[in-house]
mmCIF file of C-alpha atoms in Angstrom:
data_model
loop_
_atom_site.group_PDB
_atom_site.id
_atom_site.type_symbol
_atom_site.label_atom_id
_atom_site.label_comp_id
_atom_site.label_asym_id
_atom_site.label_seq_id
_atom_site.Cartn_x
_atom_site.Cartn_y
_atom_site.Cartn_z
ATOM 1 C CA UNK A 21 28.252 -34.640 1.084
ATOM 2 C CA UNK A 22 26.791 -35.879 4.621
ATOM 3 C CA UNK A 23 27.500 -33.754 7.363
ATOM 4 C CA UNK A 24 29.402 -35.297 9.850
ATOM 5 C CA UNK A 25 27.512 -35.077 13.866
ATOM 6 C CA UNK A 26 30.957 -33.436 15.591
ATOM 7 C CA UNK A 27 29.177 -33.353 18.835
ATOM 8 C CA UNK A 28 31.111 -36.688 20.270
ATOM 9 C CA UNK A 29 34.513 -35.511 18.984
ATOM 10 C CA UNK A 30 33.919 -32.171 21.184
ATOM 11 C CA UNK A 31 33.464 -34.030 24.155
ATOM 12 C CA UNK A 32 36.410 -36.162 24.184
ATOM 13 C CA UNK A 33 38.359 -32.997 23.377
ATOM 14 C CA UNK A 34 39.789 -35.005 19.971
ATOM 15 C CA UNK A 35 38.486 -32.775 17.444
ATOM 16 C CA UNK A 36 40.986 -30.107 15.396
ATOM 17 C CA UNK A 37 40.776 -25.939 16.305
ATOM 18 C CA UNK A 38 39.610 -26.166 12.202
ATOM 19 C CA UNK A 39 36.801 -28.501 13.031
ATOM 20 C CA UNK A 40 35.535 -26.873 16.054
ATOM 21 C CA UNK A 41 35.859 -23.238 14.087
ATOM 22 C CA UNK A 42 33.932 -24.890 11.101
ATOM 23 C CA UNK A 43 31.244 -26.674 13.873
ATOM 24 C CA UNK A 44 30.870 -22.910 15.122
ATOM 25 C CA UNK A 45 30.733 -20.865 12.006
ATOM 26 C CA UNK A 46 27.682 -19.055 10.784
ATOM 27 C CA UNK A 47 26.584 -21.177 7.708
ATOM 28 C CA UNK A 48 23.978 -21.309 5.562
ATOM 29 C CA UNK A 49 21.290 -22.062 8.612
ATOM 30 C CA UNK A 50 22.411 -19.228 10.201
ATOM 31 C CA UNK A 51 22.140 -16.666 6.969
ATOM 32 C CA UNK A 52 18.514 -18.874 6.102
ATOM 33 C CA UNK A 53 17.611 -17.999 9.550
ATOM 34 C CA UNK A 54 18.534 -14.704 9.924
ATOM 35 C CA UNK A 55 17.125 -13.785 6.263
ATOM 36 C CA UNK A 56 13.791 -15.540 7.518
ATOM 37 C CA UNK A 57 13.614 -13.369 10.510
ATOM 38 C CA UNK A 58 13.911 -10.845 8.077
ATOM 39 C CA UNK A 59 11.462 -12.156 6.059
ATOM 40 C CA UNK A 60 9.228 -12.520 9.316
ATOM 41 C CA UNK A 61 9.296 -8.680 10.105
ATOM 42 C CA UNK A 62 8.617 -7.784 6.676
ATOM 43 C CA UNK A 63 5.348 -10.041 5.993
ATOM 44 C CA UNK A 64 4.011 -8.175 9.465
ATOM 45 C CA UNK A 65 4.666 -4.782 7.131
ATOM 46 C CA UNK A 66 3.152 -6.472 4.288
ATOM 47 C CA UNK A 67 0.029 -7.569 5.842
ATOM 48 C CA UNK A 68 -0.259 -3.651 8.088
ATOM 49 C CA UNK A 69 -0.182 -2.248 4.122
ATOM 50 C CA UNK A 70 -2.910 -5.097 3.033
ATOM 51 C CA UNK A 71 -4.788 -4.193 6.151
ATOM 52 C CA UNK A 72 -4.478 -0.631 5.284
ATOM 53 C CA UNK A 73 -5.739 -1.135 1.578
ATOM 54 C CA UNK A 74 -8.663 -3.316 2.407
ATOM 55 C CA UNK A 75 -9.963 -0.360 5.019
ATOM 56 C CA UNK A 76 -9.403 2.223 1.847
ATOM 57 C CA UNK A 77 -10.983 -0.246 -0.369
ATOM 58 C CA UNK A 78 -14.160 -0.178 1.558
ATOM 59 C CA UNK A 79 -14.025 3.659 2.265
ATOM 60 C CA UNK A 80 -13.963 4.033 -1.167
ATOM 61 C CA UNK A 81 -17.374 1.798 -2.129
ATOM 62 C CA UNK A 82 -18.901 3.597 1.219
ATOM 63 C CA UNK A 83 -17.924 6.808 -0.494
ATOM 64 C CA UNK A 84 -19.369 5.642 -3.948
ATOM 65 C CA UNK A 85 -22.644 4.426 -2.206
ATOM 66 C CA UNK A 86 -23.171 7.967 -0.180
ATOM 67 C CA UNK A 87 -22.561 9.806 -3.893
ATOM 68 C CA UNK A 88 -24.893 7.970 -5.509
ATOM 69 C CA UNK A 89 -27.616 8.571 -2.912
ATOM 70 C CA UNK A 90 -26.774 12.582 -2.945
ATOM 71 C CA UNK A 91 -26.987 12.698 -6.686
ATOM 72 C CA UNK A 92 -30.296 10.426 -6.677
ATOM 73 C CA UNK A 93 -31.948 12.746 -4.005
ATOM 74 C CA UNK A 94 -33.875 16.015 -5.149
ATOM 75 C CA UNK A 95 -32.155 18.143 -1.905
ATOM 76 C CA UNK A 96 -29.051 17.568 -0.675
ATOM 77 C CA UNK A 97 -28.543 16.238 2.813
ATOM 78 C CA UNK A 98 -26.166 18.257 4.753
ATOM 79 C CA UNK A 99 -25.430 15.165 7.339
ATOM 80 C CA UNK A 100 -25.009 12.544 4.224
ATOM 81 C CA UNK A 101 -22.046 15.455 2.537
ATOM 82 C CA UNK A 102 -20.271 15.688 5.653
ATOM 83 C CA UNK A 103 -20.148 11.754 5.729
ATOM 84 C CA UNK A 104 -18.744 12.130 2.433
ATOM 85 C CA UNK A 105 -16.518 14.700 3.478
ATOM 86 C CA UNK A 106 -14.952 12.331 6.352
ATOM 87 C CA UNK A 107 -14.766 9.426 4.065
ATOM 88 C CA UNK A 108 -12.591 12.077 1.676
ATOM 89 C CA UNK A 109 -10.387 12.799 4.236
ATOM 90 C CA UNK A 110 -9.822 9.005 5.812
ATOM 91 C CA UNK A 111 -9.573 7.987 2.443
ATOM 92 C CA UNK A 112 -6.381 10.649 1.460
ATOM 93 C CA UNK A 113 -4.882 10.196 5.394
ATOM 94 C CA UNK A 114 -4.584 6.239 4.279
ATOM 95 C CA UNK A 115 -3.777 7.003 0.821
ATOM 96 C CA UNK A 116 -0.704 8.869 2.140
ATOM 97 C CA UNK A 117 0.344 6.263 4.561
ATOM 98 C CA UNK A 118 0.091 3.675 2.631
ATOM 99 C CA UNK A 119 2.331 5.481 0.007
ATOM 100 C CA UNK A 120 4.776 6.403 2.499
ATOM 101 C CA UNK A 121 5.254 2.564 3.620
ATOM 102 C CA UNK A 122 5.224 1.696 0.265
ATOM 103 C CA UNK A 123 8.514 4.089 -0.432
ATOM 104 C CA UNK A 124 10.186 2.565 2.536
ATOM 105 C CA UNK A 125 9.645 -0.879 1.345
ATOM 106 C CA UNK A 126 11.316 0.353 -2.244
ATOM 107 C CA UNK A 127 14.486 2.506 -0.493
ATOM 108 C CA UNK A 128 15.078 -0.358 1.732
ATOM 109 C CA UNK A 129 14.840 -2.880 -1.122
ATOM 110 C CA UNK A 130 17.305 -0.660 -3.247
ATOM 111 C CA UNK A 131 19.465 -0.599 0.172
ATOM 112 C CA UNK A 132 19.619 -4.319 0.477
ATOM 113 C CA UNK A 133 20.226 -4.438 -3.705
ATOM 114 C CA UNK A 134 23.052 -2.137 -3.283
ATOM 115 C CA UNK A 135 24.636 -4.243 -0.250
ATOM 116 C CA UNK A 136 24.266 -7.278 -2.242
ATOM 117 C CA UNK A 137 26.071 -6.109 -5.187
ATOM 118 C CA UNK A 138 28.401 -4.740 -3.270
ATOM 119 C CA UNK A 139 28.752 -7.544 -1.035
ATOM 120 C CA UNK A 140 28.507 -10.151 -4.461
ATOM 121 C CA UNK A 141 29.517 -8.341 -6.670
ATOM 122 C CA UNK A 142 27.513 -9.810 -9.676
ATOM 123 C CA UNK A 143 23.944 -9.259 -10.632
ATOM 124 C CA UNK A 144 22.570 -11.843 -9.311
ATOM 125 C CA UNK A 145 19.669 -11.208 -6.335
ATOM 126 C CA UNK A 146 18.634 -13.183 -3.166
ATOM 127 C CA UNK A 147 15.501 -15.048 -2.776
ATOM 128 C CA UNK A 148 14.848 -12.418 -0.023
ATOM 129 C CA UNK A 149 15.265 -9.704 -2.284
ATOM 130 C CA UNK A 150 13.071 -10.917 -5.094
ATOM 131 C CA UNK A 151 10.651 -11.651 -2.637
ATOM 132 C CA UNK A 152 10.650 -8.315 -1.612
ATOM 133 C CA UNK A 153 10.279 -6.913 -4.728
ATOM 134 C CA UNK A 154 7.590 -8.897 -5.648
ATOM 135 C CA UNK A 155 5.876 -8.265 -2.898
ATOM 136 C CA UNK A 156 6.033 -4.232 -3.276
ATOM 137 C CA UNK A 157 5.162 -4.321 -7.022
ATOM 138 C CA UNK A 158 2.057 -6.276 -6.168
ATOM 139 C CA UNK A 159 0.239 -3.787 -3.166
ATOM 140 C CA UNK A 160 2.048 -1.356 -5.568
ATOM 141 C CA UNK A 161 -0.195 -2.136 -8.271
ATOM 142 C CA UNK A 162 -3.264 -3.246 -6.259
ATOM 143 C CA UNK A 163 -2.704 0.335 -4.728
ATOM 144 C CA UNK A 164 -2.906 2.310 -7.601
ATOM 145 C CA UNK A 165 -5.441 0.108 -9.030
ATOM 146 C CA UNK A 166 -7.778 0.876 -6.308
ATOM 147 C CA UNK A 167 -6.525 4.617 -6.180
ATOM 148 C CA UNK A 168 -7.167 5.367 -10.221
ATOM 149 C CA UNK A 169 -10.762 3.837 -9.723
ATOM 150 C CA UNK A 170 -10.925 6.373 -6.446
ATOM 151 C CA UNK A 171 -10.299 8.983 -9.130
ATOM 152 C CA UNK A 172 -12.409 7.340 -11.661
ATOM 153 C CA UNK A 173 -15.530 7.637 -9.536
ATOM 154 C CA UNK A 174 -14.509 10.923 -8.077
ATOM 155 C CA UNK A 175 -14.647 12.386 -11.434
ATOM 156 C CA UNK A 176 -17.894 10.443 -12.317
ATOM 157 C CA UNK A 177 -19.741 12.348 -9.022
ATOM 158 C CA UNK A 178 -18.121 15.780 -9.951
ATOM 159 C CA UNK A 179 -19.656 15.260 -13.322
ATOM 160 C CA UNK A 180 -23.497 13.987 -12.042
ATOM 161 C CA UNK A 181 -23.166 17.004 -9.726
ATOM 162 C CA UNK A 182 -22.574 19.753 -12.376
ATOM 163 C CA UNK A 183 -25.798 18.137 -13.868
ATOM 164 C CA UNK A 184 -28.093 17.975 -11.117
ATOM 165 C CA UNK A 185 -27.200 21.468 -10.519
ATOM 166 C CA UNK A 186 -27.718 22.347 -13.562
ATOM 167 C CA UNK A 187 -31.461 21.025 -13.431
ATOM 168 C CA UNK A 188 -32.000 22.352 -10.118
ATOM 169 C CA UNK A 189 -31.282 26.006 -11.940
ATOM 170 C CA UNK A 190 -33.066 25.359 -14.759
ATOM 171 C CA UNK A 191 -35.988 23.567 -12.844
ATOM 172 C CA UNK A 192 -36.130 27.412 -10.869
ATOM 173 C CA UNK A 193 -35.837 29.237 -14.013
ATOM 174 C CA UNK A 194 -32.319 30.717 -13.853
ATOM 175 C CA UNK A 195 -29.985 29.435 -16.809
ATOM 176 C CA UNK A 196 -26.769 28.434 -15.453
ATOM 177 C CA UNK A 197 -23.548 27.896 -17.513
ATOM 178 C CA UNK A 198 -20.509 26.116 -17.186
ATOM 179 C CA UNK A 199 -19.157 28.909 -14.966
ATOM 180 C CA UNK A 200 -22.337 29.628 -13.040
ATOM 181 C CA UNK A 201 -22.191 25.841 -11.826
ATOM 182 C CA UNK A 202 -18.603 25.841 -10.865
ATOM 183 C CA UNK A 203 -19.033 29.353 -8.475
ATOM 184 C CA UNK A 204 -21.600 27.376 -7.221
ATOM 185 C CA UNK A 205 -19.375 24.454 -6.328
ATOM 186 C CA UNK A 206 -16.593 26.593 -5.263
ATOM 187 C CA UNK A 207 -18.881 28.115 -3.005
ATOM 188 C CA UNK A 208 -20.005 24.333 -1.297
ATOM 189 C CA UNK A 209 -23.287 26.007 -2.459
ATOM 190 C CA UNK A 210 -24.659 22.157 -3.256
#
């Protein structure tokens, strides 16, 4: 089905109310258009949230790094632990961000699903839509990927720091137990 160029008839003044209505109506280029516009907006959200999980990517092997040089070192260096405390902090302030865009991007996904059922009615979902979704379950998974191995190596330096705390005590001839090292955690005492 060729689409006929109306242009001429709408000069001359020859062409139907129906035509010139159906020349003027929002079609598909219109909808493709407006849906890529859409589309537009969200990749700039999509590539702040990438943005946003490279940066806590590389806090997180800068905090890795500055553990392993605390637990490797005989004393503990006050400046390198407040490092690590910044990086801590950075690393949760991004963690929650990025989790907050990361629920908008699924309630307005389950918005647009609900107006396209609505507005469908069948099952059936946009290109846009899928898209979407596709898009939030990967820097949903990438960001809980990079999260549990946050964890991972949190627990790994909470674990090398009992121990060398444990030497340190038994290096200065006081035997410490299980609680004896965790007062002296609570206490920053480190």
């Amino acid at each position: 089905n060729m689409v006929k160029d109306r242009l001429q008839d709408l000069r001359k003044g020859s062409a139907t109310s129906d035509e010139i209505n159906e020349a003027f109506s929002p079609g598909p280029s219109i909808v493709h258009a407006e849906k890529c516009m859409c589309l537009g907006a969200f990749s700039k959200i999509i590539s702040q949230i990438n943005t946003l999980i490279d940066s806590l990517e590389s806090h997180i092997e800068d905090i890795k790094t500055k553990q392993n040089q605390i637990l490797a070192e005989p004393q503990t260096d006050a400046e390198l632990q407040d490092q690590v405390r910044t990086l801590k902090q950075d690393i949760h302030t991004m963690a929650a961000i990025i989790k907050d865009k990361l629920k908008e991007i699924e309630h307005e996904n389950m918005r647009v699903r609900a107006e396209e059922r609505e507005k469908f009615k069948d099952d059936k979902l946009s290109a846009v839509l899928r898209i979407r979704q596709t898009q939030h379950a990967v820097l949903s998974q990438r960001f809980f990927s990079i999260m549990n191995h946050y964890n991972e190596s949190a627990a790994e330096y909470l674990s090398g720091t009992k121990k060398k705390i444990s030497r340190q005590q038994s290096m200065q001839g006081n035997l410490s137990n299980e609680a004896a090292v965790e007062e002296i955690l609570d206490k920053g005492e480190h």
